[in-house]
Tab-separated table of C-alpha atoms in Angstrom:
chain	number	residue	atom	x	y	z
A	1	UNK	CA	10.398	53.131	-22.337
A	2	UNK	CA	12.704	50.237	-23.202
A	3	UNK	CA	11.391	46.725	-23.207
A	4	UNK	CA	9.983	43.755	-25.029
A	5	UNK	CA	6.493	43.703	-26.429
A	6	UNK	CA	4.500	40.751	-27.623
A	7	UNK	CA	1.262	40.834	-29.511
A	8	UNK	CA	-1.437	39.862	-29.347
A	9	UNK	CA	-1.952	39.000	-25.678
A	10	UNK	CA	-4.575	36.378	-26.559
A	11	UNK	CA	-4.816	34.534	-29.851
A	12	UNK	CA	-7.296	31.993	-31.078
A	13	UNK	CA	-6.648	29.725	-34.002
A	14	UNK	CA	-8.622	27.111	-35.837
A	15	UNK	CA	-7.029	23.746	-36.377
A	16	UNK	CA	-5.020	23.603	-39.585
A	17	UNK	CA	-4.209	27.320	-39.659
A	18	UNK	CA	-0.819	28.912	-39.360
A	19	UNK	CA	-0.500	31.851	-36.978
A	20	UNK	CA	2.308	34.329	-36.335
A	21	UNK	CA	3.188	35.755	-32.935
A	22	UNK	CA	4.951	39.084	-32.794
A	23	UNK	CA	7.943	39.967	-30.608
A	24	UNK	CA	9.658	43.357	-30.673
A	25	UNK	CA	12.421	44.756	-28.477
A	26	UNK	CA	13.972	48.210	-28.296
A	27	UNK	CA	16.747	47.238	-25.896
A	28	UNK	CA	19.321	46.922	-28.698
A	29	UNK	CA	19.836	43.299	-27.699
A	30	UNK	CA	21.578	40.956	-30.108
A	31	UNK	CA	20.010	37.701	-28.930
A	32	UNK	CA	16.325	36.789	-28.926
A	33	UNK	CA	14.503	33.658	-27.842
A	34	UNK	CA	11.111	31.955	-28.010
A	35	UNK	CA	9.846	29.705	-25.230
A	36	UNK	CA	6.739	27.668	-24.746
A	37	UNK	CA	5.145	27.235	-21.336
A	38	UNK	CA	2.445	24.668	-20.597
A	39	UNK	CA	0.305	24.772	-17.432
A	40	UNK	CA	2.276	23.825	-14.339
A	41	UNK	CA	5.509	23.479	-16.254
A	42	UNK	CA	8.716	25.377	-16.857
A	43	UNK	CA	9.901	27.069	-20.026
A	44	UNK	CA	11.013	25.078	-23.027
A	45	UNK	CA	13.157	26.654	-25.735
A	46	UNK	CA	11.661	26.667	-29.241
A	47	UNK	CA	14.087	28.792	-31.272
A	48	UNK	CA	16.803	31.311	-30.584
A	49	UNK	CA	18.724	33.868	-32.574
A	50	UNK	CA	22.151	35.205	-31.648
A	51	UNK	CA	22.329	37.837	-34.397
A	52	UNK	CA	20.326	39.162	-37.309
A	53	UNK	CA	19.740	36.697	-40.143
A	54	UNK	CA	20.758	33.759	-37.983
A	55	UNK	CA	18.649	31.461	-35.823
A	56	UNK	CA	18.929	27.986	-34.356
A	57	UNK	CA	16.477	25.308	-33.261
A	58	UNK	CA	15.906	24.867	-29.583
A	59	UNK	CA	14.625	21.809	-27.797
A	60	UNK	CA	11.116	21.728	-29.286
A	61	UNK	CA	11.342	23.380	-32.736
A	62	UNK	CA	9.125	20.945	-34.643
A	63	UNK	CA	6.018	22.654	-36.006
A	64	UNK	CA	7.430	26.156	-35.539
A	65	UNK	CA	9.351	28.574	-37.748
A	66	UNK	CA	11.039	31.941	-37.151
A	67	UNK	CA	12.780	34.743	-38.994
A	68	UNK	CA	15.234	37.413	-37.869
A	69	UNK	CA	15.366	40.032	-40.586
A	70	UNK	CA	15.736	42.925	-38.162
A	71	UNK	CA	17.589	43.164	-34.871
A	72	UNK	CA	14.499	44.323	-32.979
A	73	UNK	CA	12.043	41.736	-34.315
A	74	UNK	CA	11.789	37.954	-33.967
A	75	UNK	CA	8.361	36.670	-35.088
A	76	UNK	CA	7.326	33.089	-34.405
A	77	UNK	CA	4.989	31.169	-36.723
A	78	UNK	CA	3.058	28.272	-35.283
A	79	UNK	CA	2.314	26.018	-38.224
A	80	UNK	CA	-0.397	23.431	-38.735
A	81	UNK	CA	2.301	20.796	-38.225
A	82	UNK	CA	2.428	21.644	-34.508
A	83	UNK	CA	0.129	19.001	-33.031
A	84	UNK	CA	-0.540	20.607	-29.676
A	85	UNK	CA	-0.085	24.364	-30.055
A	86	UNK	CA	-2.272	25.560	-27.190
A	87	UNK	CA	0.177	27.130	-24.719
A	88	UNK	CA	1.611	30.354	-23.325
A	89	UNK	CA	4.392	31.672	-25.573
A	90	UNK	CA	7.155	33.849	-24.177
A	91	UNK	CA	9.712	35.883	-26.072
A	92	UNK	CA	12.947	37.009	-24.457
A	93	UNK	CA	16.088	38.900	-25.365
A	94	UNK	CA	19.582	39.293	-23.959
A	95	UNK	CA	22.443	41.662	-24.659
A	96	UNK	CA	24.306	38.906	-26.417
A	97	UNK	CA	24.118	35.167	-26.542
A	98	UNK	CA	27.805	34.557	-26.115
A	99	UNK	CA	28.632	32.882	-22.855
A	100	UNK	CA	32.372	33.366	-22.912
A	101	UNK	CA	33.970	33.954	-19.540
A	102	UNK	CA	32.190	36.503	-17.453
A	103	UNK	CA	29.464	37.322	-19.904
A	104	UNK	CA	25.955	37.499	-18.541
A	105	UNK	CA	23.123	35.831	-20.302
A	106	UNK	CA	20.356	37.482	-18.329
A	107	UNK	CA	17.240	37.263	-20.435
A	108	UNK	CA	14.469	39.828	-20.326
A	109	UNK	CA	10.999	38.517	-21.025
A	110	UNK	CA	7.965	39.937	-22.764
A	111	UNK	CA	4.446	39.692	-21.309
A	112	UNK	CA	3.603	36.575	-23.327
A	113	UNK	CA	0.936	35.493	-25.816
A	114	UNK	CA	-1.633	32.887	-24.857
A	115	UNK	CA	-2.516	30.812	-27.909
A	116	UNK	CA	-5.630	28.659	-27.932
A	117	UNK	CA	-6.549	26.286	-30.727
A	118	UNK	CA	-10.289	25.957	-31.191
B	1	UNK	CA	-12.630	13.083	-17.305
B	2	UNK	CA	-9.677	13.403	-15.012
B	3	UNK	CA	-6.816	15.539	-16.236
B	4	UNK	CA	-3.276	14.375	-15.681
B	5	UNK	CA	-0.315	16.683	-15.545
B	6	UNK	CA	2.769	17.700	-13.677
B	7	UNK	CA	2.360	19.308	-10.284
B	8	UNK	CA	4.818	22.007	-9.328
B	9	UNK	CA	6.360	21.930	-5.864
B	10	UNK	CA	4.548	24.323	-3.567
B	11	UNK	CA	5.566	26.368	-0.556
B	12	UNK	CA	3.055	28.093	1.699
B	13	UNK	CA	4.219	30.617	4.275
B	14	UNK	CA	2.748	33.260	6.543
B	15	UNK	CA	3.372	36.908	5.853
B	16	UNK	CA	6.549	37.999	7.598
B	17	UNK	CA	8.154	34.558	7.582
B	18	UNK	CA	11.329	33.802	5.653
B	19	UNK	CA	10.989	31.581	2.579
B	20	UNK	CA	13.522	29.211	1.099
B	21	UNK	CA	13.048	27.878	-2.415
B	22	UNK	CA	15.349	25.147	-3.637
B	23	UNK	CA	16.589	24.106	-7.044
B	24	UNK	CA	18.795	21.270	-8.231
B	25	UNK	CA	20.660	21.820	-11.487
B	26	UNK	CA	22.061	19.225	-13.788
B	27	UNK	CA	25.109	20.538	-15.620
B	28	UNK	CA	28.315	20.774	-13.604
B	29	UNK	CA	29.717	23.044	-16.341
B	30	UNK	CA	27.042	25.701	-15.795
B	31	UNK	CA	28.707	28.982	-14.909
B	32	UNK	CA	25.876	31.387	-14.228
B	33	UNK	CA	22.527	31.058	-12.487
B	34	UNK	CA	19.439	33.226	-12.344
B	35	UNK	CA	16.260	33.243	-10.288
B	36	UNK	CA	13.096	34.480	-11.968
B	37	UNK	CA	9.674	35.312	-10.517
B	38	UNK	CA	6.573	34.739	-12.634
B	39	UNK	CA	3.178	36.073	-11.667
B	40	UNK	CA	0.066	34.547	-13.169
B	41	UNK	CA	-0.365	35.391	-16.859
B	42	UNK	CA	2.861	37.388	-17.058
B	43	UNK	CA	6.399	36.882	-18.273
B	44	UNK	CA	9.190	35.960	-15.834
B	45	UNK	CA	10.971	38.804	-14.052
B	46	UNK	CA	14.627	38.758	-13.060
B	47	UNK	CA	15.215	38.591	-9.297
B	48	UNK	CA	18.888	37.871	-8.706
B	49	UNK	CA	21.812	36.106	-10.340
B	50	UNK	CA	25.054	34.477	-9.229
B	51	UNK	CA	28.212	33.345	-10.975
B	52	UNK	CA	29.788	29.975	-10.373
B	53	UNK	CA	32.831	31.566	-8.704
B	54	UNK	CA	30.599	32.736	-5.846
B	55	UNK	CA	28.642	30.801	-3.237
B	56	UNK	CA	26.418	33.583	-1.951
B	57	UNK	CA	24.937	36.802	-3.237
B	58	UNK	CA	22.538	39.172	-1.553
B	59	UNK	CA	19.993	41.572	-2.944
B	60	UNK	CA	17.134	43.474	-1.437
B	61	UNK	CA	15.316	40.951	0.807
B	62	UNK	CA	16.686	38.080	-1.308
B	63	UNK	CA	19.763	35.899	-1.005
B	64	UNK	CA	20.926	33.231	-3.418
B	65	UNK	CA	23.152	30.390	-2.246
B	66	UNK	CA	25.079	28.151	-4.604
B	67	UNK	CA	26.528	24.769	-3.655
B	68	UNK	CA	28.451	23.468	-6.630
B	69	UNK	CA	29.475	20.286	-4.859
B	70	UNK	CA	25.927	18.984	-4.818
B	71	UNK	CA	24.677	21.158	-7.710
B	72	UNK	CA	22.123	22.953	-5.581
B	73	UNK	CA	20.810	26.485	-5.678
B	74	UNK	CA	18.503	28.174	-3.205
B	75	UNK	CA	16.631	31.451	-3.020
B	76	UNK	CA	15.915	32.937	0.388
B	77	UNK	CA	13.285	35.645	0.695
B	78	UNK	CA	13.271	37.577	3.950
B	79	UNK	CA	10.069	38.871	5.542
B	80	UNK	CA	7.886	37.390	2.805
B	81	UNK	CA	4.975	39.549	1.667
B	82	UNK	CA	1.708	38.645	-0.122
B	83	UNK	CA	3.117	40.345	-3.237
B	84	UNK	CA	5.848	37.704	-3.312
B	85	UNK	CA	3.252	35.052	-4.189
B	86	UNK	CA	4.253	33.714	-7.600
B	87	UNK	CA	6.030	30.853	-9.352
B	88	UNK	CA	9.809	30.967	-8.936
B	89	UNK	CA	12.152	29.469	-11.508
B	90	UNK	CA	15.847	28.866	-11.365
B	91	UNK	CA	17.823	28.884	-14.618
B	92	UNK	CA	21.346	27.681	-15.319
B	93	UNK	CA	23.579	29.006	-18.076
B	94	UNK	CA	26.003	26.763	-19.857
B	95	UNK	CA	28.174	27.433	-22.850
B	96	UNK	CA	27.904	25.398	-25.997
B	97	UNK	CA	29.076	25.720	-29.544
B	98	UNK	CA	31.631	24.555	-32.031
B	99	UNK	CA	34.354	25.909	-34.233
B	100	UNK	CA	35.663	28.318	-31.636
B	101	UNK	CA	32.353	30.101	-31.154
B	102	UNK	CA	30.624	29.785	-27.823
B	103	UNK	CA	27.072	30.713	-26.917
B	104	UNK	CA	25.283	30.731	-23.627
B	105	UNK	CA	22.059	28.821	-23.165
B	106	UNK	CA	19.636	29.069	-20.255
B	107	UNK	CA	17.939	25.908	-19.043
B	108	UNK	CA	14.966	26.499	-16.747
B	109	UNK	CA	13.900	24.397	-13.826
B	110	UNK	CA	10.327	23.260	-13.312
B	111	UNK	CA	9.416	26.034	-10.887
B	112	UNK	CA	8.049	26.316	-7.354
B	113	UNK	CA	4.736	27.915	-6.414
B	114	UNK	CA	5.080	30.263	-3.447
B	115	UNK	CA	1.876	31.271	-1.639
B	116	UNK	CA	2.068	33.887	1.091
B	117	UNK	CA	-0.879	34.056	3.495
B	118	UNK	CA	-1.698	37.392	5.158
């Protein structure tokens, strides 16, 4: 089955610890994204990657880091510098990130990871 | 203590009624729009999309209307069912970039909670 997987589903972290969230896709998509969702709110973009070995900051990148060493994987590290990390984290991918005339940017989402800081 | 946070718009309908969910977007240069459905604790699922050169698109039980003059998007769900209960997000795609390279970026709206009563 093709799709996006995120692990773990629930994650608990002590204050001051770094934690890494996994995101894997077997859709052969070039672009991958990380979003944060807080209760009762929409999605906010943390980081995105258009191709392997390249990634860009989104709207709320402070306190987060990513890597894109393989096309199918885009792990997100929540560092101790993130002051309010408790949230629902969503990973997504799209065929390509380019938005040039007529290109879709439909993003497919994983099931999410709920991170709680204790 | 009292908690303070954003409250999503809500829409309550009876099973069998038609539902209309509205969305205002901000960027007049946005060229592609998507509606997503998110059930509790899950990632968003694609419902329907529309390009900026169209003003209406129909799917199975859903219709999206686009009014570029007033930057307004709506999702109509026919014969709403209890399984349609979820949060619905609109997303707009706009191109950005420099140096001759363009990338698409999705910006998500706040979301609307749809509750369908049997």
